[in-house]
mmCIF file of C-alpha atoms and ligand atoms in Angstrom:
data_model
loop_
_atom_site.group_PDB
_atom_site.id
_atom_site.type_symbol
_atom_site.label_atom_id
_atom_site.label_comp_id
_atom_site.label_asym_id
_atom_site.label_seq_id
_atom_site.Cartn_x
_atom_site.Cartn_y
_atom_site.Cartn_z
ATOM 1 C CA MET A 1 2.055 41.477 14.531
ATOM 2 C CA ASP A 2 4.005 41.790 11.301
ATOM 3 C CA LEU A 3 3.031 38.628 9.445
ATOM 4 C CA THR A 4 5.454 39.465 6.618
ATOM 5 C CA ALA A 5 8.222 38.435 9.043
ATOM 6 C CA LEU A 6 7.030 34.850 8.491
ATOM 7 C CA PHE A 7 8.146 35.131 4.835
ATOM 8 C CA LYS A 8 11.691 34.907 6.262
ATOM 9 C CA MET A 9 11.106 31.270 7.250
ATOM 10 C CA SER A 10 12.665 28.769 4.813
ATOM 11 C CA TYR A 11 10.868 25.769 3.338
ATOM 12 C CA GLY A 12 11.061 23.254 0.534
ATOM 13 C CA LEU A 13 8.202 21.798 -1.457
ATOM 14 C CA TYR A 14 7.030 18.221 -1.058
ATOM 15 C CA VAL A 15 4.359 15.893 -2.435
ATOM 16 C CA VAL A 16 2.621 13.806 0.244
ATOM 17 C CA CYS A 17 0.690 10.761 -1.010
ATOM 18 C CA ALA A 18 -1.319 7.921 0.486
ATOM 19 C CA ASP A 19 -3.560 5.039 -0.563
ATOM 20 C CA ASP A 20 -6.227 3.658 1.793
ATOM 21 C CA GLY A 21 -7.154 0.773 -0.499
ATOM 22 C CA ALA A 22 -10.209 2.557 -1.890
ATOM 23 C CA GLN A 23 -8.600 5.826 -2.960
ATOM 24 C CA ARG A 24 -5.223 7.327 -3.847
ATOM 25 C CA ALA A 25 -4.572 10.954 -2.979
ATOM 26 C CA GLY A 26 -1.686 13.366 -2.882
ATOM 27 C CA CYS A 27 -0.978 17.042 -2.378
ATOM 28 C CA ILE A 28 1.832 19.575 -2.325
ATOM 29 C CA VAL A 29 2.962 20.817 1.077
ATOM 30 C CA ASN A 30 5.685 23.205 2.091
ATOM 31 C CA THR A 31 5.379 22.017 5.680
ATOM 32 C CA ALA A 32 7.389 18.797 5.854
ATOM 33 C CA THR A 33 10.431 18.255 7.999
ATOM 34 C CA GLN A 34 12.570 15.582 9.594
ATOM 35 C CA VAL A 35 11.906 15.733 13.346
ATOM 36 C CA THR A 36 14.144 12.928 14.700
ATOM 37 C CA ALA A 37 17.155 10.937 13.474
ATOM 38 C CA ASP A 38 16.891 7.701 15.489
ATOM 39 C CA PRO A 39 14.514 6.499 14.288
ATOM 40 C CA VAL A 40 14.042 8.826 11.324
ATOM 41 C CA GLN A 41 10.666 10.508 11.758
ATOM 42 C CA ILE A 42 9.084 12.977 9.353
ATOM 43 C CA MET A 43 6.316 15.468 10.122
ATOM 44 C CA VAL A 44 3.884 16.864 7.555
ATOM 45 C CA ALA A 45 1.109 19.425 8.155
ATOM 46 C CA VAL A 46 -1.935 18.795 5.976
ATOM 47 C CA HIS A 47 -5.145 20.863 5.901
ATOM 48 C CA LYS A 48 -8.207 19.050 7.256
ATOM 49 C CA ASP A 49 -10.144 19.854 4.070
ATOM 50 C CA ASN A 50 -7.518 18.235 1.825
ATOM 51 C CA VAL A 51 -8.638 14.837 0.556
ATOM 52 C CA THR A 52 -5.130 13.567 1.330
ATOM 53 C CA THR A 53 -5.738 14.055 5.079
ATOM 54 C CA GLY A 54 -8.510 11.461 5.315
ATOM 55 C CA VAL A 55 -6.633 9.049 3.083
ATOM 56 C CA ILE A 56 -3.486 9.249 5.277
ATOM 57 C CA GLU A 57 -5.605 8.676 8.417
ATOM 58 C CA ARG A 58 -7.259 5.595 6.926
ATOM 59 C CA ALA A 59 -4.076 4.248 5.327
ATOM 60 C CA GLY A 60 -1.872 4.700 8.407
ATOM 61 C CA ALA A 61 1.028 5.457 6.082
ATOM 62 C CA PHE A 62 2.261 8.130 3.701
ATOM 63 C CA ALA A 63 5.046 8.824 1.231
ATOM 64 C CA VAL A 64 6.826 12.167 0.921
ATOM 65 C CA THR A 65 8.832 13.153 -2.146
ATOM 66 C CA VAL A 66 11.110 16.169 -2.240
ATOM 67 C CA VAL A 67 10.191 18.301 -5.272
ATOM 68 C CA ASP A 68 13.248 19.252 -7.311
ATOM 69 C CA ARG A 69 14.185 22.222 -9.502
ATOM 70 C CA THR A 70 12.995 20.484 -12.687
ATOM 71 C CA ALA A 71 9.393 20.922 -11.459
ATOM 72 C CA ASP A 72 7.157 23.175 -13.560
ATOM 73 C CA MET A 73 3.830 24.840 -12.809
ATOM 74 C CA PRO A 74 1.740 22.094 -14.487
ATOM 75 C CA TYR A 75 3.319 19.571 -12.081
ATOM 76 C CA ILE A 76 2.779 21.780 -9.031
ATOM 77 C CA GLY A 77 -0.754 22.583 -10.202
ATOM 78 C CA ASN A 78 -1.472 18.872 -10.639
ATOM 79 C CA PHE A 79 -0.771 18.141 -6.973
ATOM 80 C CA GLY A 80 -1.287 21.543 -5.380
ATOM 81 C CA PHE A 81 -4.333 23.120 -6.983
ATOM 82 C CA ARG A 82 -6.658 20.183 -7.711
ATOM 83 C CA SER A 83 -8.730 17.793 -5.596
ATOM 84 C CA SER A 84 -7.988 14.062 -5.480
ATOM 85 C CA ASP A 85 -11.764 13.523 -5.166
ATOM 86 C CA THR A 86 -12.558 14.727 -8.671
ATOM 87 C CA TYR A 87 -9.302 14.134 -10.508
ATOM 88 C CA ASP A 88 -6.686 11.367 -10.796
ATOM 89 C CA LYS A 89 -3.449 13.137 -9.877
ATOM 90 C CA PHE A 90 -1.435 10.044 -10.794
ATOM 91 C CA GLY A 91 -2.732 9.796 -14.365
ATOM 92 C CA LYS A 92 -0.168 12.107 -15.968
ATOM 93 C CA TYR A 93 2.984 11.014 -14.124
ATOM 94 C CA GLU A 94 4.807 7.755 -13.662
ATOM 95 C CA THR A 95 3.610 6.304 -10.371
ATOM 96 C CA ARG A 96 5.331 3.756 -8.140
ATOM 97 C CA VAL A 97 4.243 2.146 -4.893
ATOM 98 C CA SER A 98 6.479 2.645 -1.864
ATOM 99 C CA GLU A 99 7.249 -0.048 0.694
ATOM 100 C CA VAL A 100 4.479 1.240 2.993
ATOM 101 C CA GLY A 101 1.883 0.999 0.203
ATOM 102 C CA ALA A 102 1.670 4.729 -0.445
ATOM 103 C CA PRO A 103 2.086 5.818 -4.085
ATOM 104 C CA TYR A 104 4.664 8.358 -5.230
ATOM 105 C CA CYS A 105 5.728 9.971 -8.484
ATOM 106 C CA PRO A 106 9.486 9.904 -9.132
ATOM 107 C CA GLU A 107 9.316 12.665 -11.780
ATOM 108 C CA HIS A 108 10.453 16.127 -10.619
ATOM 109 C CA ALA A 109 11.514 14.599 -7.288
ATOM 110 C CA CYS A 110 14.991 14.065 -5.861
ATOM 111 C CA ALA A 111 14.208 12.025 -2.724
ATOM 112 C CA LEU A 112 11.597 9.730 -1.214
ATOM 113 C CA VAL A 113 10.745 9.055 2.424
ATOM 114 C CA ALA A 114 7.950 6.528 2.988
ATOM 115 C CA CYS A 115 6.561 6.343 6.531
ATOM 116 C CA ARG A 116 4.245 4.450 8.849
ATOM 117 C CA LEU A 117 1.996 6.908 10.690
ATOM 118 C CA VAL A 118 2.938 6.948 14.388
ATOM 119 C CA GLU A 119 1.286 10.122 15.716
ATOM 120 C CA THR A 120 -1.446 12.523 14.637
ATOM 121 C CA VAL A 121 -1.826 15.960 16.242
ATOM 122 C CA ASP A 122 -4.830 18.193 15.635
ATOM 123 C CA VAL A 123 -3.588 21.802 15.326
ATOM 124 C CA GLY A 124 -6.869 23.424 14.286
ATOM 125 C CA THR A 125 -7.036 23.945 10.543
ATOM 126 C CA HIS A 126 -4.347 21.309 9.897
ATOM 127 C CA MET A 127 -3.364 17.852 11.100
ATOM 128 C CA LEU A 128 0.250 17.108 11.891
ATOM 129 C CA PHE A 129 1.127 13.619 10.747
ATOM 130 C CA ILE A 130 4.309 12.167 12.202
ATOM 131 C CA GLY A 131 5.605 9.084 10.473
ATOM 132 C CA GLU A 132 8.496 6.708 11.057
ATOM 133 C CA ALA A 133 10.502 6.144 7.883
ATOM 134 C CA GLU A 134 10.576 2.630 6.456
ATOM 135 C CA GLN A 135 12.036 3.558 3.067
ATOM 136 C CA ILE A 136 14.428 6.405 2.285
ATOM 137 C CA GLU A 137 15.846 6.801 -1.213
ATOM 138 C CA ARG A 138 17.593 9.284 -3.455
ATOM 139 C CA LEU A 139 15.561 9.483 -6.667
ATOM 140 C CA ALA A 140 17.743 11.893 -8.654
ATOM 141 C CA ASP A 141 20.894 13.959 -8.379
ATOM 142 C CA THR A 142 18.980 17.204 -8.806
ATOM 143 C CA GLU A 143 18.677 20.120 -6.367
ATOM 144 C CA PRO A 144 15.526 20.498 -4.233
ATOM 145 C CA LEU A 145 13.135 23.329 -5.110
ATOM 146 C CA THR A 146 12.937 25.856 -2.289
ATOM 147 C CA TYR A 147 9.722 27.653 -1.453
ATOM 148 C CA ALA A 148 11.576 30.915 -2.149
ATOM 149 C CA ALA A 149 12.495 29.766 -5.694
ATOM 150 C CA TYR A 150 8.900 28.625 -6.248
ATOM 151 C CA HIS A 151 7.806 32.211 -5.597
ATOM 152 C CA SER A 152 10.674 34.107 -7.267
ATOM 153 C CA GLU A 153 11.393 31.909 -10.312
ATOM 154 C CA LEU A 154 8.176 29.983 -11.006
ATOM 155 C CA LYS A 155 6.071 32.977 -9.844
ATOM 156 C CA GLY A 156 3.906 30.501 -7.932
ATOM 157 C CA LYS A 157 1.064 31.484 -5.593
ATOM 158 C CA THR A 158 0.251 30.236 -2.092
ATOM 159 C CA PRO A 159 -3.212 28.631 -2.014
ATOM 160 C CA PRO A 160 -5.574 29.063 0.980
ATOM 161 C CA LYS A 161 -4.958 25.585 2.411
ATOM 162 C CA ALA A 162 -1.190 26.035 2.668
ATOM 163 C CA SER A 163 -0.058 26.514 6.276
ATOM 164 C CA SER A 164 1.725 29.715 5.212
ATOM 165 C CA TYR A 165 -1.309 31.335 3.488
ATOM 166 C CA GLN A 166 -1.818 35.007 4.359
ATOM 167 C CA GLY A 167 -4.687 35.983 2.081
ATOM 168 C CA GLN A 168 -4.299 37.939 -1.154
HETATM 169 C C1 FMN B 201 3.166 25.899 -3.012
HETATM 170 C C2 FMN B 201 2.074 25.167 -2.283
HETATM 171 C C3 FMN B 201 2.220 24.884 -0.917
HETATM 172 C C4 FMN B 201 1.226 24.206 -0.229
HETATM 173 N N1 FMN B 201 1.410 23.907 1.103
HETATM 174 C C5 FMN B 201 0.464 23.198 1.752
HETATM 175 C C6 FMN B 201 0.679 22.784 3.096
HETATM 176 O O1 FMN B 201 1.731 23.015 3.704
HETATM 177 N N2 FMN B 201 -0.305 22.069 3.710
HETATM 178 C C7 FMN B 201 -1.469 21.774 3.065
HETATM 179 O O2 FMN B 201 -2.335 21.138 3.664
HETATM 180 N N3 FMN B 201 -1.706 22.159 1.794
HETATM 181 C C8 FMN B 201 -0.755 22.839 1.125
HETATM 182 N N4 FMN B 201 -0.969 23.213 -0.172
HETATM 183 C C9 FMN B 201 -2.302 23.023 -0.771
HETATM 184 C C10 FMN B 201 -2.599 21.616 -1.232
HETATM 185 O O3 FMN B 201 -1.548 21.096 -2.026
HETATM 186 C C11 FMN B 201 -3.912 21.678 -2.054
HETATM 187 O O4 FMN B 201 -4.958 22.079 -1.207
HETATM 188 C C12 FMN B 201 -4.244 20.377 -2.769
HETATM 189 O O5 FMN B 201 -5.050 20.677 -3.897
HETATM 190 C C13 FMN B 201 -4.982 19.378 -1.902
HETATM 191 O O6 FMN B 201 -5.239 18.227 -2.649
HETATM 192 P P1 FMN B 201 -6.176 17.063 -2.110
HETATM 193 O O7 FMN B 201 -7.502 17.680 -1.720
HETATM 194 O O8 FMN B 201 -6.310 16.120 -3.256
HETATM 195 O O9 FMN B 201 -5.503 16.468 -0.909
HETATM 196 C C14 FMN B 201 0.040 23.829 -0.901
HETATM 197 C C15 FMN B 201 -0.082 24.060 -2.287
HETATM 198 C C16 FMN B 201 0.925 24.730 -2.968
HETATM 199 C C17 FMN B 201 0.763 24.983 -4.442
#
């Protein structure tokens, strides 16, 4: 199998956050997508070892923001290369609470979708969380950051817990 063929698949970048009452967590994912229109349902794939996974399961809700082209590597590193267990990812950025109780950071984001968790599917290394949207908002008039631009312009790397990781 030629795994480089998978580089042809298109993605955006998203920050998925949740709060279970005891802990706030969030992480970057490239694997988020709208799966139905009526009602609007969003799917995110989150690695089982990510702290965010347990927090989403306990909270029963999550917020997804669409990362925009103003995002820089410190912002992506904040959410994508650190652990919510040992570090407060919300300390450096303005943080708001969505209508489902999940936090989100409006900086470097152009849209918000906040969801109630309706289905969880175990796909091995990752959990698929499917949520029904209760709040959908435009946060800015900026363009979304594509995964391709993250690689070509920001020269960003793919960490091991990303669904698209292929080793070094
Ligand atoms: C560009 C990029 C894409 C990523 N994609 C995913 C993904 O699709 N799913 C996932 O579980 N983690 C993904 N990650 C990794 C998580 O963001 C990372 O493991 C994070 O530090 C987990 O934080 P947490 O332990 O506080 O939840 C990605 C990270 C980056 C930088």
